[in-house]
mmCIF file of C-alpha atoms in Angstrom:
data_model
loop_
_atom_site.group_PDB
_atom_site.id
_atom_site.type_symbol
_atom_site.label_atom_id
_atom_site.label_comp_id
_atom_site.label_asym_id
_atom_site.label_seq_id
_atom_site.Cartn_x
_atom_site.Cartn_y
_atom_site.Cartn_z
ATOM 1 C CA MET A 89 4.578 -0.008 -29.703
ATOM 2 C CA ILE A 90 4.219 -3.224 -27.692
ATOM 3 C CA SER A 91 1.800 -4.820 -30.139
ATOM 4 C CA SER A 92 4.018 -3.962 -33.106
ATOM 5 C CA SER A 93 6.936 -5.825 -31.515
ATOM 6 C CA PHE A 94 5.060 -9.145 -31.450
ATOM 7 C CA PRO A 95 5.656 -9.965 -35.159
ATOM 8 C CA ILE A 96 9.362 -9.248 -34.724
ATOM 9 C CA VAL A 97 9.590 -11.487 -31.663
ATOM 10 C CA ALA A 98 7.707 -14.263 -33.472
ATOM 11 C CA TYR A 99 9.975 -13.926 -36.501
ATOM 12 C CA LEU A 100 13.141 -14.123 -34.385
ATOM 13 C CA TYR A 101 11.783 -17.069 -32.418
ATOM 14 C CA TRP A 102 10.886 -19.218 -35.404
ATOM 15 C CA MET A 103 13.877 -18.149 -37.468
ATOM 16 C CA SER A 104 16.351 -19.053 -34.732
ATOM 17 C CA LEU A 105 14.557 -22.341 -34.133
ATOM 18 C CA LEU A 106 14.602 -23.253 -37.824
ATOM 19 C CA VAL A 107 18.236 -22.232 -38.267
ATOM 20 C CA VAL A 108 19.481 -24.259 -35.289
ATOM 21 C CA THR A 109 17.384 -27.308 -36.233
ATOM 22 C CA THR A 110 18.560 -27.110 -39.849
ATOM 23 C CA GLY A 111 22.153 -26.856 -38.629
ATOM 24 C CA SER A 112 21.624 -30.012 -36.610
ATOM 25 C CA LEU A 113 20.259 -31.721 -39.726
ATOM 26 C CA VAL A 114 23.276 -30.622 -41.812
ATOM 27 C CA PHE A 115 25.733 -32.047 -39.297
ATOM 28 C CA ALA A 116 23.628 -35.216 -39.024
ATOM 29 C CA ILE A 117 23.863 -35.688 -42.800
ATOM 30 C CA LEU A 118 27.635 -35.173 -42.652
ATOM 31 C CA ALA A 119 27.896 -37.707 -39.833
ATOM 32 C CA PHE A 120 25.739 -40.168 -41.775
ATOM 33 C CA ARG A 121 27.806 -39.847 -44.951
ATOM 34 C CA HIS A 122 31.289 -39.751 -43.442
ATOM 35 C CA GLN A 123 30.744 -41.832 -40.265
ATOM 36 C CA LYS A 124 32.367 -39.144 -38.105
ATOM 37 C CA PRO A 125 31.306 -39.180 -34.435
ATOM 38 C CA GLN A 126 32.395 -35.542 -34.092
ATOM 39 C CA PHE A 127 29.660 -34.468 -36.500
ATOM 40 C CA ALA A 128 27.133 -36.570 -34.582
ATOM 41 C CA ALA A 129 28.124 -34.857 -31.342
ATOM 42 C CA VAL A 130 27.702 -31.405 -32.896
ATOM 43 C CA SER A 131 24.324 -32.430 -34.304
ATOM 44 C CA GLY A 132 23.234 -33.607 -30.867
ATOM 45 C CA GLY A 133 24.381 -30.347 -29.300
ATOM 46 C CA ALA A 134 22.434 -28.346 -31.879
ATOM 47 C CA LEU A 135 19.335 -30.459 -31.202
ATOM 48 C CA ALA A 136 19.681 -29.760 -27.471
ATOM 49 C CA ALA A 137 19.990 -26.025 -28.238
ATOM 50 C CA ALA A 138 16.865 -26.183 -30.412
ATOM 51 C CA LEU A 139 14.963 -27.861 -27.579
ATOM 52 C CA MET A 140 15.974 -25.054 -25.214
ATOM 53 C CA ILE A 141 14.811 -22.439 -27.709
ATOM 54 C CA ALA A 142 11.516 -24.286 -28.189
ATOM 55 C CA ALA A 143 11.001 -24.321 -24.419
ATOM 56 C CA LEU A 144 10.751 -20.510 -24.436
ATOM 57 C CA PRO A 145 7.210 -19.065 -24.487
ATOM 58 C CA SER A 146 5.963 -19.295 -28.054
ATOM 59 C CA PRO A 147 4.970 -15.914 -29.553
ATOM 60 C CA GLY A 148 2.559 -17.536 -32.004
ATOM 61 C CA GLY A 149 2.646 -17.306 -35.783
ATOM 62 C CA ALA A 150 3.250 -21.026 -36.219
ATOM 63 C CA THR A 151 1.105 -21.685 -39.290
ATOM 64 C CA VAL A 152 3.865 -21.898 -41.877
ATOM 65 C CA SER A 153 6.865 -21.990 -39.557
ATOM 66 C CA GLY A 154 5.444 -24.942 -37.640
ATOM 67 C CA VAL A 155 5.036 -26.944 -40.845
ATOM 68 C CA LEU A 156 8.599 -26.167 -41.917
ATOM 69 C CA LEU A 157 9.928 -27.064 -38.491
ATOM 70 C CA GLY A 158 8.005 -30.332 -38.573
ATOM 71 C CA MET A 159 9.524 -31.291 -41.932
ATOM 72 C CA VAL A 160 13.061 -30.438 -40.813
ATOM 73 C CA ALA A 161 12.596 -32.239 -37.497
ATOM 74 C CA LEU A 162 11.242 -35.357 -39.220
ATOM 75 C CA GLY A 163 14.266 -35.433 -41.531
ATOM 76 C CA LEU A 164 16.544 -34.920 -38.546
ATOM 77 C CA ALA A 165 14.868 -37.791 -36.710
ATOM 78 C CA VAL A 166 15.353 -40.191 -39.626
ATOM 79 C CA VAL A 167 18.895 -39.203 -40.611
ATOM 80 C CA GLY A 168 20.401 -38.179 -37.284
ATOM 81 C CA GLY A 169 19.359 -41.225 -35.290
ATOM 82 C CA GLY A 170 21.846 -43.469 -37.072
ATOM 83 C CA PRO A 171 24.937 -41.397 -36.225
ATOM 84 C CA ALA A 172 23.609 -40.909 -32.683
ATOM 85 C CA ALA A 173 23.301 -44.674 -32.234
ATOM 86 C CA LEU A 174 26.769 -45.103 -33.770
ATOM 87 C CA LEU A 175 28.237 -42.662 -31.263
ATOM 88 C CA ALA A 176 26.522 -44.410 -28.350
ATOM 89 C CA LEU A 177 27.737 -47.808 -29.525
ATOM 90 C CA ARG A 178 31.299 -46.598 -29.984
ATOM 91 C CA LEU A 179 31.348 -45.180 -26.474
ATOM 92 C CA ALA A 180 29.910 -48.418 -25.089
ATOM 93 C CA THR A 181 31.895 -51.027 -27.028
ATOM 94 C CA ASN A 182 35.086 -49.132 -27.959
ATOM 95 C CA ASN A 183 35.036 -50.786 -31.420
ATOM 96 C CA SER A 184 35.611 -54.209 -29.860
ATOM 97 C CA VAL A 185 33.081 -56.066 -32.042
ATOM 98 C CA PRO A 186 33.794 -56.424 -35.798
ATOM 99 C CA GLN A 187 31.340 -55.390 -38.464
ATOM 100 C CA GLY A 188 29.805 -57.743 -41.019
ATOM 101 C CA GLN A 189 29.202 -57.070 -44.699
ATOM 102 C CA HIS A 190 25.426 -56.796 -44.360
ATOM 103 C CA GLY A 191 25.165 -54.238 -41.566
ATOM 104 C CA GLY A 192 25.421 -56.636 -38.616
ATOM 105 C CA ILE A 193 28.175 -57.862 -36.327
ATOM 106 C CA LEU A 194 30.280 -61.017 -36.483
ATOM 107 C CA VAL A 195 30.107 -63.435 -33.556
ATOM 108 C CA GLU A 196 30.999 -67.040 -32.942
ATOM 109 C CA ASN A 197 28.342 -69.548 -32.050
ATOM 110 C CA GLY A 198 30.001 -70.055 -28.693
ATOM 111 C CA GLY A 199 29.347 -66.452 -27.785
ATOM 112 C CA ALA A 200 32.863 -65.057 -28.268
ATOM 113 C CA PRO A 201 33.277 -62.117 -30.651
ATOM 114 C CA VAL A 202 35.544 -62.442 -33.655
ATOM 115 C CA THR A 203 38.970 -60.835 -33.295
ATOM 116 C CA PRO A 204 39.331 -58.030 -35.861
ATOM 117 C CA GLU A 205 42.341 -57.889 -38.140
ATOM 118 C CA PRO A 206 45.311 -56.055 -36.607
ATOM 119 C CA GLY A 207 45.513 -52.434 -37.666
ATOM 120 C CA ARG A 208 41.906 -52.193 -38.823
ATOM 121 C CA ALA A 209 39.191 -50.540 -36.784
ATOM 122 C CA SER A 210 35.946 -52.446 -36.615
ATOM 123 C CA GLY A 211 32.667 -50.702 -37.370
ATOM 124 C CA VAL A 212 29.837 -50.670 -34.893
ATOM 125 C CA ASP A 213 27.054 -48.860 -36.689
ATOM 126 C CA ALA A 214 24.500 -50.985 -38.474
ATOM 127 C CA GLY A 215 24.865 -50.388 -42.172
ATOM 128 C CA ALA A 216 28.126 -48.454 -42.089
ATOM 129 C CA PRO A 217 29.168 -48.283 -45.766
ATOM 130 C CA ASP A 218 32.887 -48.408 -45.141
ATOM 131 C CA ALA A 219 32.933 -50.859 -42.244
ATOM 132 C CA PRO A 220 35.614 -53.578 -42.515
ATOM 133 C CA VAL A 221 34.942 -57.267 -42.305
ATOM 134 C CA ALA A 222 36.812 -59.599 -40.004
ATOM 135 C CA THR A 223 39.066 -62.276 -41.404
ATOM 136 C CA GLY A 224 37.346 -65.516 -42.328
ATOM 137 C CA ALA A 225 33.852 -64.140 -42.847
ATOM 138 C CA SER A 226 33.876 -62.626 -46.311
ATOM 139 C CA ASP A 227 30.350 -63.563 -47.322
ATOM 140 C CA GLY A 228 28.613 -62.512 -44.091
ATOM 141 C CA GLU A 229 26.645 -65.780 -43.939
ATOM 142 C CA GLY A 230 28.971 -67.752 -41.666
ATOM 143 C CA THR A 231 32.340 -69.424 -41.868
ATOM 144 C CA ALA A 232 34.533 -71.588 -39.721
ATOM 145 C CA GLY A 233 36.142 -69.607 -36.929
ATOM 146 C CA THR A 234 38.862 -70.354 -34.424
ATOM 147 C CA HIS A 235 38.945 -73.612 -32.476
ATOM 148 C CA GLY A 236 36.262 -75.192 -34.674
ATOM 149 C CA THR A 237 33.590 -72.593 -33.898
ATOM 150 C CA PHE A 238 31.226 -71.164 -36.485
ATOM 151 C CA VAL A 239 31.392 -67.434 -37.274
ATOM 152 C CA HIS A 240 28.135 -65.872 -38.379
ATOM 153 C CA GLU A 241 26.619 -62.421 -38.771
ATOM 154 C CA VAL A 242 23.708 -61.271 -36.629
ATOM 155 C CA LEU A 243 21.564 -58.114 -36.545
ATOM 156 C CA ARG A 244 21.760 -57.675 -40.301
ATOM 157 C CA GLY A 245 19.988 -54.806 -42.053
ATOM 158 C CA GLY A 246 20.224 -52.451 -39.086
ATOM 159 C CA LEU A 247 20.525 -49.322 -41.248
ATOM 160 C CA MET A 248 17.192 -49.684 -43.009
ATOM 161 C CA ILE A 249 15.436 -50.992 -39.908
ATOM 162 C CA GLY A 250 16.674 -47.985 -37.942
ATOM 163 C CA ILE A 251 15.476 -45.538 -40.607
ATOM 164 C CA LEU A 252 11.999 -47.076 -40.714
ATOM 165 C CA GLU A 253 11.886 -47.283 -36.922
ATOM 166 C CA ARG A 254 12.668 -43.598 -36.422
ATOM 167 C CA LEU A 255 10.315 -42.551 -39.217
ATOM 168 C CA ALA A 256 7.481 -44.498 -37.592
ATOM 169 C CA VAL A 257 8.224 -43.228 -34.071
ATOM 170 C CA ALA A 258 8.619 -39.555 -35.002
ATOM 171 C CA GLY A 259 5.624 -39.717 -37.326
ATOM 172 C CA ALA A 260 3.471 -41.303 -34.625
ATOM 173 C CA ILE A 261 4.331 -38.582 -32.109
ATOM 174 C CA LEU A 262 3.763 -35.769 -34.606
ATOM 175 C CA ALA A 263 0.436 -37.338 -35.595
ATOM 176 C CA GLY A 264 -0.656 -37.426 -31.960
ATOM 177 C CA PHE A 265 -0.554 -41.222 -31.637
ATOM 178 C CA PRO A 266 2.447 -42.027 -29.402
ATOM 179 C CA GLU A 267 0.935 -45.398 -28.513
ATOM 180 C CA ALA A 268 2.254 -46.657 -31.849
ATOM 181 C CA ILE A 269 5.777 -46.605 -30.392
ATOM 182 C CA ALA A 270 4.933 -49.742 -28.402
ATOM 183 C CA VAL A 271 3.936 -51.485 -31.644
ATOM 184 C CA VAL A 272 7.206 -50.494 -33.339
ATOM 185 C CA VAL A 273 9.312 -51.722 -30.412
ATOM 186 C CA ALA A 274 7.322 -54.977 -30.223
ATOM 187 C CA ILE A 275 7.770 -55.704 -33.937
ATOM 188 C CA LYS A 276 11.507 -55.041 -33.726
ATOM 189 C CA GLY A 277 11.918 -57.129 -30.584
ATOM 190 C CA VAL A 278 10.057 -60.113 -32.034
ATOM 191 C CA GLY A 279 11.958 -59.905 -35.312
ATOM 192 C CA ARG A 280 15.359 -59.811 -33.581
ATOM 193 C CA PHE A 281 14.601 -62.260 -30.765
ATOM 194 C CA THR A 282 16.367 -65.262 -32.256
ATOM 195 C CA GLU A 283 19.547 -63.232 -32.910
ATOM 196 C CA LEU A 284 20.076 -62.125 -29.309
ATOM 197 C CA ALA A 285 21.785 -65.264 -28.000
ATOM 198 C CA THR A 286 25.181 -63.599 -27.520
ATOM 199 C CA ALA A 287 26.021 -60.803 -25.102
ATOM 200 C CA GLU A 288 27.447 -58.681 -27.934
ATOM 201 C CA ALA A 289 24.189 -58.875 -29.886
ATOM 202 C CA ARG A 290 22.062 -58.026 -26.847
ATOM 203 C CA GLU A 291 24.262 -55.075 -25.948
ATOM 204 C CA ARG A 292 24.207 -53.713 -29.489
ATOM 205 C CA PHE A 293 20.447 -54.217 -29.795
ATOM 206 C CA ILE A 294 19.566 -52.483 -26.527
ATOM 207 C CA ILE A 295 21.973 -49.553 -26.849
ATOM 208 C CA GLY A 296 21.270 -48.961 -30.532
ATOM 209 C CA THR A 297 17.500 -49.179 -30.109
ATOM 210 C CA LEU A 298 17.388 -46.868 -27.087
ATOM 211 C CA ALA A 299 19.668 -44.291 -28.718
ATOM 212 C CA SER A 300 17.611 -44.379 -31.911
ATOM 213 C CA LEU A 301 14.282 -44.065 -30.076
ATOM 214 C CA ILE A 302 15.479 -41.266 -27.791
ATOM 215 C CA TRP A 303 16.736 -39.293 -30.782
ATOM 216 C CA ALA A 304 13.490 -39.714 -32.719
ATOM 217 C CA CYS A 305 11.388 -38.791 -29.674
ATOM 218 C CA ALA A 306 13.516 -35.693 -29.022
ATOM 219 C CA CYS A 307 13.088 -34.492 -32.608
ATOM 220 C CA ALA A 308 9.326 -34.987 -32.488
ATOM 221 C CA ALA A 309 9.107 -33.393 -29.036
ATOM 222 C CA LEU A 310 10.901 -30.342 -30.446
ATOM 223 C CA VAL A 311 7.953 -29.645 -32.720
ATOM 224 C CA GLN A 312 5.351 -30.391 -30.068
ATOM 225 C CA ILE A 313 6.994 -28.082 -27.532
ATOM 226 C CA ALA A 314 7.366 -25.251 -30.027
ATOM 227 C CA LEU A 315 3.690 -25.428 -31.031
ATOM 228 C CA THR A 316 2.279 -25.492 -27.497
#
Protein backbone atom coordinates (compact mmCIF):
# COMPACT_ATOMS: atom_id res chain seq x y z
CA MET A 1 0.00 0.00 0.00
CA ILE A 2 2.79 2.43 0.92
CA SER A 3 4.93 1.55 -2.08
CA SER A 4 1.99 1.91 -4.46
CA SER A 5 1.41 5.48 -3.26
CA PHE A 6 4.88 6.64 -4.34
CA PRO A 7 3.99 7.01 -8.07
CA ILE A 8 0.92 9.04 -7.14
CA VAL A 9 2.94 11.33 -4.87
CA ALA A 10 5.59 11.77 -7.57
CA TYR A 11 2.92 12.54 -10.17
CA LEU A 12 1.25 15.15 -7.95
CA TYR A 13 4.60 16.71 -7.07
CA TRP A 14 5.82 17.16 -10.63
CA MET A 15 2.42 18.04 -12.03
CA SER A 16 1.86 20.81 -9.49
CA LEU A 17 5.39 22.09 -10.05
CA LEU A 18 4.97 22.16 -13.82
CA VAL A 19 1.53 23.78 -13.64
CA VAL A 20 2.65 26.58 -11.31
CA THR A 21 5.85 27.22 -13.29
CA THR A 22 3.92 27.26 -16.57
CA GLY A 23 1.42 29.68 -15.04
CA SER A 24 4.30 31.95 -14.11
CA LEU A 25 5.57 31.75 -17.69
CA VAL A 26 2.12 32.62 -19.10
CA PHE A 27 1.84 35.72 -16.93
CA ALA A 28 5.44 36.65 -17.79
CA ILE A 29 4.58 36.51 -21.50
CA LEU A 30 1.51 38.69 -20.90
CA ALA A 31 3.63 41.18 -18.95
CA PHE A 32 6.25 41.19 -21.71
CA ARG A 33 3.70 41.80 -24.46
CA HIS A 34 1.46 44.32 -22.71
CA GLN A 35 3.98 45.99 -20.35
CA LYS A 36 1.67 45.50 -17.37
CA PRO A 37 3.42 45.43 -13.97
CA GLN A 38 0.44 43.59 -12.47
CA PHE A 39 1.17 40.57 -14.67
CA ALA A 40 4.84 40.73 -13.68
CA ALA A 41 3.88 40.70 -10.01
CA VAL A 42 1.64 37.66 -10.49
CA SER A 43 4.41 35.90 -12.41
CA GLY A 44 6.84 36.60 -9.58
CA GLY A 45 4.37 35.28 -7.03
CA ALA A 46 3.89 32.09 -9.04
CA LEU A 47 7.67 31.66 -9.29
CA ALA A 48 7.95 32.01 -5.50
CA ALA A 49 5.19 29.39 -5.09
CA ALA A 50 7.04 27.04 -7.46
CA LEU A 51 10.22 27.46 -5.42
CA MET A 52 8.34 26.51 -2.26
CA ILE A 53 6.92 23.42 -3.95
CA ALA A 54 10.38 22.47 -5.22
CA ALA A 55 11.76 22.78 -1.69
CA LEU A 56 9.57 19.86 -0.59
CA PRO A 57 11.27 16.43 -0.50
CA SER A 58 11.41 15.16 -4.06
CA PRO A 59 9.65 11.80 -4.56
CA GLY A 60 11.81 10.94 -7.58
CA GLY A 61 10.62 10.20 -11.10
CA ALA A 62 12.38 13.22 -12.57
CA THR A 63 13.58 11.74 -15.86
CA VAL A 64 11.00 13.31 -18.16
CA SER A 65 9.44 15.77 -15.73
CA GLY A 66 12.83 17.28 -14.91
CA VAL A 67 13.55 17.92 -18.58
CA LEU A 68 10.15 19.56 -19.08
CA LEU A 69 10.62 21.68 -15.98
CA GLY A 70 14.05 22.74 -17.19
CA MET A 71 12.66 23.88 -20.54
CA VAL A 72 9.80 25.82 -18.94
CA ALA A 73 12.13 27.37 -16.36
CA LEU A 74 14.62 28.43 -19.04
CA GLY A 75 11.84 30.12 -21.01
CA LEU A 76 10.61 31.78 -17.83
CA ALA A 77 14.11 33.04 -17.07
CA VAL A 78 14.49 34.61 -20.52
CA VAL A 79 11.00 36.10 -20.87
CA GLY A 80 10.11 36.93 -17.28
CA GLY A 81 13.30 38.78 -16.38
CA GLY A 82 12.40 41.76 -18.54
CA PRO A 83 9.04 42.47 -16.86
CA ALA A 84 10.64 41.83 -13.46
CA ALA A 85 13.32 44.42 -14.18
CA LEU A 86 10.63 46.80 -15.48
CA LEU A 87 8.68 46.44 -12.25
CA ALA A 88 11.79 47.05 -10.14
CA LEU A 89 12.70 50.12 -12.17
CA ARG A 90 9.20 51.55 -11.95
CA LEU A 91 9.19 51.15 -8.19
CA ALA A 92 12.62 52.76 -7.95
CA THR A 93 12.28 55.65 -10.41
CA ASN A 94 8.50 56.26 -10.47
CA ASN A 95 8.67 56.84 -14.26
CA SER A 96 10.78 59.96 -13.75
CA VAL A 97 13.24 59.25 -16.58
CA PRO A 98 11.97 59.35 -20.20
CA GLN A 99 12.45 56.51 -22.63
CA GLY A 100 14.38 56.75 -25.89
CA GLN A 101 13.46 55.24 -29.24
CA HIS A 102 16.16 52.57 -29.14
CA GLY A 103 15.49 51.02 -25.75
CA GLY A 104 17.55 53.42 -23.63
CA ILE A 105 16.88 56.54 -21.60
CA LEU A 106 17.24 60.20 -22.51
CA VAL A 107 19.64 62.33 -20.46
CA GLU A 108 21.38 65.64 -20.88
CA ASN A 109 25.13 65.83 -21.00
CA GLY A 110 25.09 67.87 -17.82
CA GLY A 111 23.57 64.98 -15.94
CA ALA A 112 19.98 66.24 -15.69
CA PRO A 113 17.23 63.99 -17.05
CA VAL A 114 14.98 65.24 -19.81
CA THR A 115 11.54 66.43 -18.71
CA PRO A 116 8.86 64.21 -20.29
CA GLU A 117 5.96 65.73 -22.16
CA PRO A 118 3.02 66.65 -19.91
CA GLY A 119 0.35 63.99 -19.83
CA ARG A 120 2.56 61.20 -21.15
CA ALA A 121 4.06 58.54 -18.94
CA SER A 122 7.69 57.77 -19.62
CA GLY A 123 8.83 54.19 -20.09
CA VAL A 124 11.54 52.69 -17.95
CA ASP A 125 12.01 49.21 -19.35
CA ALA A 126 14.75 48.74 -21.89
CA GLY A 127 13.15 47.93 -25.20
CA ALA A 128 9.56 48.72 -24.28
CA PRO A 129 7.73 48.68 -27.64
CA ASP A 130 5.23 51.36 -26.77
CA ALA A 131 7.47 53.66 -24.75
CA PRO A 132 7.11 57.37 -25.59
CA VAL A 133 9.96 59.63 -26.55
CA ALA A 134 10.63 62.96 -24.90
CA THR A 135 10.27 66.16 -26.84
CA GLY A 136 13.31 67.20 -28.83
CA ALA A 137 14.90 63.78 -29.20
CA SER A 138 13.05 62.12 -32.04
CA ASP A 139 15.97 60.26 -33.57
CA GLY A 140 17.44 58.89 -30.33
CA GLU A 141 20.96 59.96 -31.32
CA GLY A 142 21.06 63.33 -29.55
CA THR A 143 19.56 66.76 -29.97
CA ALA A 144 19.85 70.15 -28.39
CA GLY A 145 18.15 70.27 -25.01
CA THR A 146 17.25 73.05 -22.63
CA HIS A 147 19.72 75.79 -21.74
CA GLY A 148 22.12 74.77 -24.52
CA THR A 149 22.68 71.23 -23.23
CA PHE A 150 22.86 68.18 -25.46
CA VAL A 151 20.21 65.46 -25.08
CA HIS A 152 21.36 61.96 -25.94
CA GLU A 153 20.23 58.38 -25.41
CA VAL A 154 22.22 55.97 -23.27
CA LEU A 155 21.86 52.26 -22.42
CA ARG A 156 20.47 51.44 -25.85
CA GLY A 157 19.54 47.88 -26.80
CA GLY A 158 18.66 46.84 -23.26
CA LEU A 159 15.93 44.41 -24.36
CA MET A 160 18.16 42.14 -26.42
CA ILE A 161 21.08 42.44 -24.00
CA GLY A 162 18.80 41.42 -21.13
CA ILE A 163 17.47 38.40 -23.04
CA LEU A 164 20.97 37.17 -23.89
CA GLU A 165 22.17 37.88 -20.35
CA ARG A 166 19.42 35.82 -18.71
CA LEU A 167 19.79 33.02 -21.25
CA ALA A 168 23.51 32.81 -20.52
CA VAL A 169 23.08 32.98 -16.73
CA ALA A 170 20.26 30.43 -16.49
CA GLY A 171 21.97 28.15 -19.00
CA ALA A 172 25.25 28.31 -17.08
CA ILE A 173 23.57 27.34 -13.80
CA LEU A 174 21.60 24.51 -15.39
CA ALA A 175 24.77 23.25 -17.07
CA GLY A 176 26.58 23.19 -13.73
CA PHE A 177 28.95 26.06 -14.54
CA PRO A 178 27.81 29.03 -12.41
CA GLU A 179 31.26 30.61 -12.69
CA ALA A 180 30.20 31.84 -16.13
CA ILE A 181 27.95 34.41 -14.44
CA ALA A 182 31.04 36.45 -13.55
CA VAL A 183 32.02 36.49 -17.24
CA VAL A 184 28.55 37.68 -18.28
CA VAL A 185 28.51 40.47 -15.69
CA ALA A 186 32.06 41.53 -16.65
CA ILE A 187 31.22 41.73 -20.36
CA LYS A 188 28.10 43.78 -19.65
CA GLY A 189 29.91 46.10 -17.25
CA VAL A 190 32.77 46.77 -19.67
CA GLY A 191 30.39 47.34 -22.57
CA ARG A 192 28.26 49.84 -20.62
CA PHE A 193 31.08 51.58 -18.73
CA THR A 194 31.26 54.68 -20.90
CA GLU A 195 27.47 55.23 -20.66
CA LEU A 196 27.33 55.39 -16.86
CA ALA A 197 28.36 59.03 -16.41
CA THR A 198 24.94 60.17 -15.18
CA ALA A 199 23.20 59.12 -11.97
CA GLU A 200 20.10 58.06 -13.92
CA ALA A 201 22.12 55.69 -16.10
CA ARG A 202 23.95 54.17 -13.13
CA GLU A 203 20.72 53.66 -11.22
CA ARG A 204 18.99 52.04 -14.18
CA PHE A 205 22.00 49.83 -14.93
CA ILE A 206 22.42 48.54 -11.38
CA ILE A 207 18.74 47.98 -10.62
CA GLY A 208 17.93 46.46 -14.00
CA THR A 209 20.96 44.16 -13.97
CA LEU A 210 20.39 42.92 -10.42
CA ALA A 211 16.68 42.31 -11.02
CA SER A 212 17.43 40.46 -14.25
CA LEU A 213 20.16 38.31 -12.68
CA ILE A 214 18.13 37.47 -9.58
CA TRP A 215 15.20 36.38 -11.73
CA ALA A 216 17.36 34.19 -13.97
CA CYS A 217 19.12 32.63 -10.97
CA ALA A 218 15.79 31.92 -9.25
CA CYS A 219 14.43 30.16 -12.34
CA ALA A 220 17.55 28.02 -12.68
CA ALA A 221 17.61 27.30 -8.94
CA LEU A 222 14.02 26.06 -9.22
CA VAL A 223 15.18 23.20 -11.42
CA GLN A 224 18.25 22.44 -9.34
CA ILE A 225 16.26 22.30 -6.10
CA ALA A 226 13.57 20.08 -7.60
CA LEU A 227 16.14 17.58 -8.91
CA THR A 228 18.13 17.28 -5.68
